[in-house]
JSON list of C-alpha atoms in Angstrom, two decimals:
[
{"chain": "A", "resi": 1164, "resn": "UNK", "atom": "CA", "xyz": [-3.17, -2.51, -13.07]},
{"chain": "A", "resi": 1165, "resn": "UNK", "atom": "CA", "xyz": [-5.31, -4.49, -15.43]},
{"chain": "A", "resi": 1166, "resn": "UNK", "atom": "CA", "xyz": [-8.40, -2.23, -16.48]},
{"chain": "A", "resi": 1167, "resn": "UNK", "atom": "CA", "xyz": [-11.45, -3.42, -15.85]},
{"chain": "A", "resi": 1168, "resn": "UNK", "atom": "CA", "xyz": [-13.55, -0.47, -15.49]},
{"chain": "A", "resi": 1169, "resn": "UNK", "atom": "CA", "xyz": [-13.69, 3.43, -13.86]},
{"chain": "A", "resi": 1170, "resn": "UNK", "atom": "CA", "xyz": [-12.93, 2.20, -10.32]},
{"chain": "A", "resi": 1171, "resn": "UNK", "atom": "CA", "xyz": [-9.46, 0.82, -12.56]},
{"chain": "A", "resi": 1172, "resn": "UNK", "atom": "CA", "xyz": [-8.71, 4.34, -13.17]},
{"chain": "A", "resi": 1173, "resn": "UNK", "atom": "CA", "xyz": [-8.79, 5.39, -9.29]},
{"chain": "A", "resi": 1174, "resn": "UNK", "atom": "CA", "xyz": [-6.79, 2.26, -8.13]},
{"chain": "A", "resi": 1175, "resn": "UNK", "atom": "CA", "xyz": [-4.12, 3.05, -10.94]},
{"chain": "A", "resi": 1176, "resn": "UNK", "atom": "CA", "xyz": [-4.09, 6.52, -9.48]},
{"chain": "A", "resi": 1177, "resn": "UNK", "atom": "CA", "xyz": [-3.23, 5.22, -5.72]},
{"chain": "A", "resi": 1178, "resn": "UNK", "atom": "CA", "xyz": [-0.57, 2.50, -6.83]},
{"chain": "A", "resi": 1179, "resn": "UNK", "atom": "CA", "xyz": [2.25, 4.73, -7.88]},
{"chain": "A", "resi": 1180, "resn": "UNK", "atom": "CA", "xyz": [3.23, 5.28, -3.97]},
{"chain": "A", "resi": 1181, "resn": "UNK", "atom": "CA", "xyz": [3.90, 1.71, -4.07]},
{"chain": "A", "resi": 1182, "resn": "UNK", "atom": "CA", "xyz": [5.80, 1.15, -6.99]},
{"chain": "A", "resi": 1183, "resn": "UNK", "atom": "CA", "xyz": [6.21, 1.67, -10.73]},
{"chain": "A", "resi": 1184, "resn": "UNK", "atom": "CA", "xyz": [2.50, 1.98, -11.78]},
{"chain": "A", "resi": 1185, "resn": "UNK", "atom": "CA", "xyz": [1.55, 0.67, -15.50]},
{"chain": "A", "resi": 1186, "resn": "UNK", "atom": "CA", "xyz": [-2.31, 0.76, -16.68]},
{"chain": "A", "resi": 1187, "resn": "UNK", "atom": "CA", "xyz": [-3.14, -2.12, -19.11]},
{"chain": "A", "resi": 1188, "resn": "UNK", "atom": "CA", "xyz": [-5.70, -0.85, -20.74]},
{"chain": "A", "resi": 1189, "resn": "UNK", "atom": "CA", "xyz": [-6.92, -4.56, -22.94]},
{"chain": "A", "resi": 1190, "resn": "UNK", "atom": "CA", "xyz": [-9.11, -2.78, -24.89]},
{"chain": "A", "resi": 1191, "resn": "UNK", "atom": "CA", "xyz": [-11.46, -2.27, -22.40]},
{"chain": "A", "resi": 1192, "resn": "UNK", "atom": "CA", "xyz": [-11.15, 1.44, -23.51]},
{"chain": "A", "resi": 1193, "resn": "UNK", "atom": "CA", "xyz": [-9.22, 3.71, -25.83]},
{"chain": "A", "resi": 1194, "resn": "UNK", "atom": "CA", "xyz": [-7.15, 6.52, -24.67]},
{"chain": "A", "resi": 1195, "resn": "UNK", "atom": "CA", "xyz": [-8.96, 8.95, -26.67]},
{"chain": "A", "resi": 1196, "resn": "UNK", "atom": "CA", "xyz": [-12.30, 8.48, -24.10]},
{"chain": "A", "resi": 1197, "resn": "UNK", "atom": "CA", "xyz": [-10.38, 8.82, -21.70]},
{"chain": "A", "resi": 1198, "resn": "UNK", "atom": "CA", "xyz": [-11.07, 12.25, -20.04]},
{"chain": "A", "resi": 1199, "resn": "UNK", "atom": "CA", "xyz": [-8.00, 15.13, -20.52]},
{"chain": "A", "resi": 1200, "resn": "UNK", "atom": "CA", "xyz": [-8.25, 15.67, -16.96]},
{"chain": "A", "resi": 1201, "resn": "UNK", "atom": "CA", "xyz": [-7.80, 11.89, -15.88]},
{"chain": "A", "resi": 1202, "resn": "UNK", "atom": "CA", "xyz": [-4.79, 11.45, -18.18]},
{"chain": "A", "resi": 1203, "resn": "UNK", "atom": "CA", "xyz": [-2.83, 14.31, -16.64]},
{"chain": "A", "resi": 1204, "resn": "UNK", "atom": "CA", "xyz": [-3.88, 12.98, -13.62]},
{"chain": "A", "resi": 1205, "resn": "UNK", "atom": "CA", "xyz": [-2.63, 9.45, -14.63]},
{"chain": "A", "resi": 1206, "resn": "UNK", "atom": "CA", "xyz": [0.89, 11.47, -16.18]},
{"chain": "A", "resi": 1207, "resn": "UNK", "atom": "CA", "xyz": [1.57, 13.30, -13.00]},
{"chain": "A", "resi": 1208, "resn": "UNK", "atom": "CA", "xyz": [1.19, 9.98, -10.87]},
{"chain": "A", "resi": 1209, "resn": "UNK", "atom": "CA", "xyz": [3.93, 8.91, -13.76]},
{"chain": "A", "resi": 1210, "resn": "UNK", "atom": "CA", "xyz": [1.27, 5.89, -14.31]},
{"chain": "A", "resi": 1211, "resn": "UNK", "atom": "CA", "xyz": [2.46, 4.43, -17.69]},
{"chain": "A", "resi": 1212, "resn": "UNK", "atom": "CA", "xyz": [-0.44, 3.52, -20.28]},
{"chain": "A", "resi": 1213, "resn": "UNK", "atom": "CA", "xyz": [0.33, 0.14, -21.87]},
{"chain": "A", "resi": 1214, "resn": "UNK", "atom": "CA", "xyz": [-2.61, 0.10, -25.22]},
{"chain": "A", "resi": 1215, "resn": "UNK", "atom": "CA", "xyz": [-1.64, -3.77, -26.15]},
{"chain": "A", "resi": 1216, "resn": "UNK", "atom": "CA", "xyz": [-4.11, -6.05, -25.76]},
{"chain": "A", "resi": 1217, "resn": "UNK", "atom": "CA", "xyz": [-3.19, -9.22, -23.11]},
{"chain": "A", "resi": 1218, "resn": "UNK", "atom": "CA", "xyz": [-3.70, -12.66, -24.79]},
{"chain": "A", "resi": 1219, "resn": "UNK", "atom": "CA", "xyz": [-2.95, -14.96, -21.53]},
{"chain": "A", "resi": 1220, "resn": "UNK", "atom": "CA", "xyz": [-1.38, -14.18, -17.99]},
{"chain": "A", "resi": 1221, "resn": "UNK", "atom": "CA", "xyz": [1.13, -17.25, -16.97]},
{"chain": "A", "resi": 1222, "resn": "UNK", "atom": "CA", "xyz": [3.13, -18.59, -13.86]},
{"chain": "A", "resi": 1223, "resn": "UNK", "atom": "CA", "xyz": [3.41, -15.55, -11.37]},
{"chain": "A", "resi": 1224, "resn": "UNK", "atom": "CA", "xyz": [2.36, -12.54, -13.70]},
{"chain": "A", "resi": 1225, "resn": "UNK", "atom": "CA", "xyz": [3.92, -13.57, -16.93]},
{"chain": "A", "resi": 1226, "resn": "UNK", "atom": "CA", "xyz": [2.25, -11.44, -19.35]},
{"chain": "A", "resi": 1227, "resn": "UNK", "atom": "CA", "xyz": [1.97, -12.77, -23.62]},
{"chain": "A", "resi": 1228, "resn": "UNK", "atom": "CA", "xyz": [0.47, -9.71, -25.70]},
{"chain": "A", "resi": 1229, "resn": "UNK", "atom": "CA", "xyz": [-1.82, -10.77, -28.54]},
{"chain": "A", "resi": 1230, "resn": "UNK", "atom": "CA", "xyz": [1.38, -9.35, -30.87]},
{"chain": "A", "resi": 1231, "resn": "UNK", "atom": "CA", "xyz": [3.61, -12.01, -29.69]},
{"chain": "A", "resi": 1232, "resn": "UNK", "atom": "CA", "xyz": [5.64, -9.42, -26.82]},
{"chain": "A", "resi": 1233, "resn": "UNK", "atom": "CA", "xyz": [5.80, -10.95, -23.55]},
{"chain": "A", "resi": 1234, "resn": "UNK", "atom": "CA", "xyz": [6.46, -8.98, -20.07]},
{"chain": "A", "resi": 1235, "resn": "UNK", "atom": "CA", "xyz": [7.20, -9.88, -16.71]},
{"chain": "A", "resi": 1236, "resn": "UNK", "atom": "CA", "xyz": [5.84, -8.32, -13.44]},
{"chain": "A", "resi": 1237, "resn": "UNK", "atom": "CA", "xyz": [5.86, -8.63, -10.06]},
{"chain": "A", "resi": 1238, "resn": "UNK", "atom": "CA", "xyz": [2.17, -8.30, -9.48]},
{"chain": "A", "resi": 1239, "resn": "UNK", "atom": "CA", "xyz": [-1.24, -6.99, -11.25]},
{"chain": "A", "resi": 1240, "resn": "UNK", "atom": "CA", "xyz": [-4.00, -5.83, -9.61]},
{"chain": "A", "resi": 1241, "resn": "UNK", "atom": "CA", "xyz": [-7.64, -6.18, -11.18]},
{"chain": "A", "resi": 1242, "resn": "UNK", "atom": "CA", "xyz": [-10.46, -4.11, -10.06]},
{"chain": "A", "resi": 1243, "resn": "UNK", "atom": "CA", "xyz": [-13.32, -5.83, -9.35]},
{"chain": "A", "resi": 1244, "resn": "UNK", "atom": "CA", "xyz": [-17.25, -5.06, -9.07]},
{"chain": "A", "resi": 1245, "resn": "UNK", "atom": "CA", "xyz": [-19.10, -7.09, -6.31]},
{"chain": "A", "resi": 1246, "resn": "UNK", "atom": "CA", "xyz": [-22.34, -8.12, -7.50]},
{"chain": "A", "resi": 1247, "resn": "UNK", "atom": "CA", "xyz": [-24.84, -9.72, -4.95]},
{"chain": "A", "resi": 1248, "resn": "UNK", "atom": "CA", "xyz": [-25.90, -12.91, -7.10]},
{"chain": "A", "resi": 1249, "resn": "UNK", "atom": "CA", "xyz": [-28.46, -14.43, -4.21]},
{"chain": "A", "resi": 1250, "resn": "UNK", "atom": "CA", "xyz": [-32.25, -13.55, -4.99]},
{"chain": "A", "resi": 1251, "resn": "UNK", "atom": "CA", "xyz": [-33.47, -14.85, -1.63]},
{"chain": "A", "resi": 1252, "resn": "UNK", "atom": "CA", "xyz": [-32.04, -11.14, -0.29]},
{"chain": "A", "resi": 1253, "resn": "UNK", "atom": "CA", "xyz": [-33.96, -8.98, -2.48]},
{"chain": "A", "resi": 1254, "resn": "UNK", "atom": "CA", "xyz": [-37.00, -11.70, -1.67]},
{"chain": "A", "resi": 1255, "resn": "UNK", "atom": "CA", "xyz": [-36.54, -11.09, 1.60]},
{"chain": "A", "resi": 1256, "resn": "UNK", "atom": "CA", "xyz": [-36.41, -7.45, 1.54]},
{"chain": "A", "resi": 1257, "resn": "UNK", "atom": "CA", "xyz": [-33.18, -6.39, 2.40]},
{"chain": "A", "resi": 1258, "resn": "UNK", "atom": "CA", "xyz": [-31.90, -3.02, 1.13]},
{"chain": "A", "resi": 1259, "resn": "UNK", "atom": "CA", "xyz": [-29.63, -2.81, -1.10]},
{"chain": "A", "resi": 1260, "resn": "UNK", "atom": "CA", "xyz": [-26.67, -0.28, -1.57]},
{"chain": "A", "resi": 1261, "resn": "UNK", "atom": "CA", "xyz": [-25.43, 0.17, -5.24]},
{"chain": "A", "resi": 1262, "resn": "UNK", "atom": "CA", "xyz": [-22.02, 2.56, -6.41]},
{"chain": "A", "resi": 1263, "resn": "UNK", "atom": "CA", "xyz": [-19.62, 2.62, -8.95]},
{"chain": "A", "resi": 1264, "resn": "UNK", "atom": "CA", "xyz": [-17.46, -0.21, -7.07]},
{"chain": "A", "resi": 1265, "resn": "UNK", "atom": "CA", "xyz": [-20.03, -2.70, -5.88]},
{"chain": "A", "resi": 1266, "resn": "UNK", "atom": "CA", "xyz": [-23.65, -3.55, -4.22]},
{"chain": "A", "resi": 1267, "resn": "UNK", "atom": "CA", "xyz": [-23.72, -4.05, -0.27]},
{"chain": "A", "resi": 1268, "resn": "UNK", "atom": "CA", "xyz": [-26.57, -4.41, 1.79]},
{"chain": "A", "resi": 1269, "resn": "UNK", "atom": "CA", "xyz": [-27.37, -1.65, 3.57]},
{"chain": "A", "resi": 1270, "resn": "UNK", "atom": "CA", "xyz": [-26.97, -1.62, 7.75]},
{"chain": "A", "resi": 1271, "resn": "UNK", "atom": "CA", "xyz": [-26.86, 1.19, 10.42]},
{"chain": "A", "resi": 1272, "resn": "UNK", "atom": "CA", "xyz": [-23.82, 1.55, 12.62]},
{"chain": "A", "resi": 1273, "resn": "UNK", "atom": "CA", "xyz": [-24.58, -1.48, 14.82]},
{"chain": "A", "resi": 1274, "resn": "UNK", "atom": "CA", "xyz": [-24.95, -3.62, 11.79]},
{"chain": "A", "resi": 1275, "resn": "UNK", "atom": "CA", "xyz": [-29.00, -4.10, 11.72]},
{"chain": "A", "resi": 1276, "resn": "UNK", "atom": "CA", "xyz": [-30.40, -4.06, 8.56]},
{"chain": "A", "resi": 1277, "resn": "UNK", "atom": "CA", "xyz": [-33.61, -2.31, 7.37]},
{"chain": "A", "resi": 1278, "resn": "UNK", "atom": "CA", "xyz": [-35.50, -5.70, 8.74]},
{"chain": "A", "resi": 1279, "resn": "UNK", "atom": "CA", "xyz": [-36.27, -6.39, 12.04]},
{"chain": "A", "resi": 1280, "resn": "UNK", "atom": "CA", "xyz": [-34.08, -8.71, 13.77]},
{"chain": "A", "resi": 1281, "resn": "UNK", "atom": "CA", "xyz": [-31.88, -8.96, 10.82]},
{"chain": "A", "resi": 1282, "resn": "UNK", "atom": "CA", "xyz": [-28.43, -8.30, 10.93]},
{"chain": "A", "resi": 1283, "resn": "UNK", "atom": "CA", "xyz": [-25.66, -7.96, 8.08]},
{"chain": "A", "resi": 1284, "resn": "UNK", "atom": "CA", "xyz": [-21.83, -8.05, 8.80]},
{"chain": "A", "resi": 1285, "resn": "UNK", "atom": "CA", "xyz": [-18.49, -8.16, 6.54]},
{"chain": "A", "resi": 1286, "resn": "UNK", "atom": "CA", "xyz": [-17.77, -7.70, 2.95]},
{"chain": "A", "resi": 1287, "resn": "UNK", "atom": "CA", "xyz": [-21.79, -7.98, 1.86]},
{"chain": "A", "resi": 1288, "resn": "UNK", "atom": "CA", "xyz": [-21.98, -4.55, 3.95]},
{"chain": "A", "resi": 1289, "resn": "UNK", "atom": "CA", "xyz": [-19.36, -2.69, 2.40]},
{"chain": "A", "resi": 1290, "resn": "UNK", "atom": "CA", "xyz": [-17.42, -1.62, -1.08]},
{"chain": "A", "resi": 1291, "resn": "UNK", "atom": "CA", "xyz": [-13.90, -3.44, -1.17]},
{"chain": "A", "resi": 1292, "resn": "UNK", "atom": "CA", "xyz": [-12.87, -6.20, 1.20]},
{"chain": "A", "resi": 1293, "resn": "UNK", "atom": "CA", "xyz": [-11.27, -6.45, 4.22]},
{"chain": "A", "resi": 1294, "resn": "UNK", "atom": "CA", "xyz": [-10.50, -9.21, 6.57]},
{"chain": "A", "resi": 1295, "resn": "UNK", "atom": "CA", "xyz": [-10.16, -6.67, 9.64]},
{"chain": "A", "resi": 1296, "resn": "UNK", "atom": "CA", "xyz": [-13.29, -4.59, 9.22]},
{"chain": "A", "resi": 1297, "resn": "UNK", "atom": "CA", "xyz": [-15.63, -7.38, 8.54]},
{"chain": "A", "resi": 1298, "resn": "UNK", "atom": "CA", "xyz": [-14.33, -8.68, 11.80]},
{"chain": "A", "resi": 1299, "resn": "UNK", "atom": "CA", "xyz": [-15.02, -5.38, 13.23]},
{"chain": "A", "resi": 1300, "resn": "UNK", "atom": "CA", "xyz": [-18.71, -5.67, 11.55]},
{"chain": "A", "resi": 1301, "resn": "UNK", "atom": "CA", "xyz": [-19.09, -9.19, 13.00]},
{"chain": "A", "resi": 1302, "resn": "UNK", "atom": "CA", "xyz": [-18.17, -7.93, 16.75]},
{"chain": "A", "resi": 1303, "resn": "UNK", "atom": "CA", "xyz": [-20.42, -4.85, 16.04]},
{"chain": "A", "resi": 1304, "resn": "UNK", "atom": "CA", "xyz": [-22.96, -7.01, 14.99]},
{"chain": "A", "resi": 1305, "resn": "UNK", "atom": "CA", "xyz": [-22.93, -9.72, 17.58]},
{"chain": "A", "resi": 1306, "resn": "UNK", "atom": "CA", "xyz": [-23.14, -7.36, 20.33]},
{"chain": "A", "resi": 1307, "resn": "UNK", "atom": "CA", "xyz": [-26.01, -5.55, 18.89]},
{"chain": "A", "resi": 1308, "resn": "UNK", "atom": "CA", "xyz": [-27.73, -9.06, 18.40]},
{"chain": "A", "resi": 1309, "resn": "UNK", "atom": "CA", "xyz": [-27.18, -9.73, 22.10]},
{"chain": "A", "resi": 1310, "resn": "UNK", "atom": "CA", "xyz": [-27.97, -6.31, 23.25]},
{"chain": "A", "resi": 1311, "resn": "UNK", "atom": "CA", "xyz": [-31.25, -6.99, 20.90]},
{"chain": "A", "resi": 1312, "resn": "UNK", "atom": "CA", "xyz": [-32.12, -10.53, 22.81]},
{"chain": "A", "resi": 1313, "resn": "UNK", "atom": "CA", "xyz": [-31.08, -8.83, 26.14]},
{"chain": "A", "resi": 1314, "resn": "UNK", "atom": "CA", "xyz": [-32.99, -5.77, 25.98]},
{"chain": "A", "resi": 1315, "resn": "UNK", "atom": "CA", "xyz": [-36.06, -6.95, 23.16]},
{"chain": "A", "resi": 1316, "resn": "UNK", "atom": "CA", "xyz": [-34.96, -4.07, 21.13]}
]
């Protein structure tokens, strides 16, 4: 797990029932912020703490250390924060949801939005992606759209 920020710290928390669990921490942060409570957390998860600072990633996960060390993984996950980047939504009005992980327009259950007639489905609704429940969100929303034409709701 490649540290990237607090929602880093969570993920490297979860991986360990998958596998052996190292944090890189890059420099992003030193060990001494991090709080007493999250490191015992991290050491009974047995997540490792790796302080050296990554100078390239290569081929598959080939990692090359800034001190000349290399290491070899199967995989690295990076934690990511999903930033809406297109003005025309604030423009237009939509509400936005903001947390620690990302910013999401905000929808009720059936997927309407806090405009009229305007409907939001899929990963721009939601923190973290996911291919089945932004299908989900696109059925929801499509039948609300219909039920919306149908009915003039």
């Amino acid at each position: 797990m490649l540290y990237s920020g607090a929602h880093s710290l969570h993920m490297a928390l979860m991986l360990p029932d998958w596998g052996n669990t190292i944090l890189f921490l890059n420099d992003a942060i030193s060990i001494d912020t991090l709080e007493p409570a999250i490191l015992q957390q991290l050491n009974q998860r047995n997540v490792k703490l790796d302080t050296r600072k990554i100078a390239k990633i290569e081929n598959h996960c080939d990692l090359k250390f800034e001190n000349g060390e290399q290491s070899q993984l199967d995989g690295i996950f990076v934690s990511t924060f999903m930033k809406i980047s297109c003005s025309w939504m604030a423009k237009l009005g939509l509400e936005i949801d903001a947390n620690e992980y990302s910013e999401a327009i905000k929808t009720n259950t059936m997927k309407q939005t806090n405009l009229h007639g305007v409907y939001a489905c899929g990963d721009i609704t939601r923190s973290g992606g996911s291919v089945a429940f932004s299908v989900a969100d696109g059925a929801m929303a499509g039948v609300a759209v219909h039920k919306s034409y149908v009915f003039g709701e």
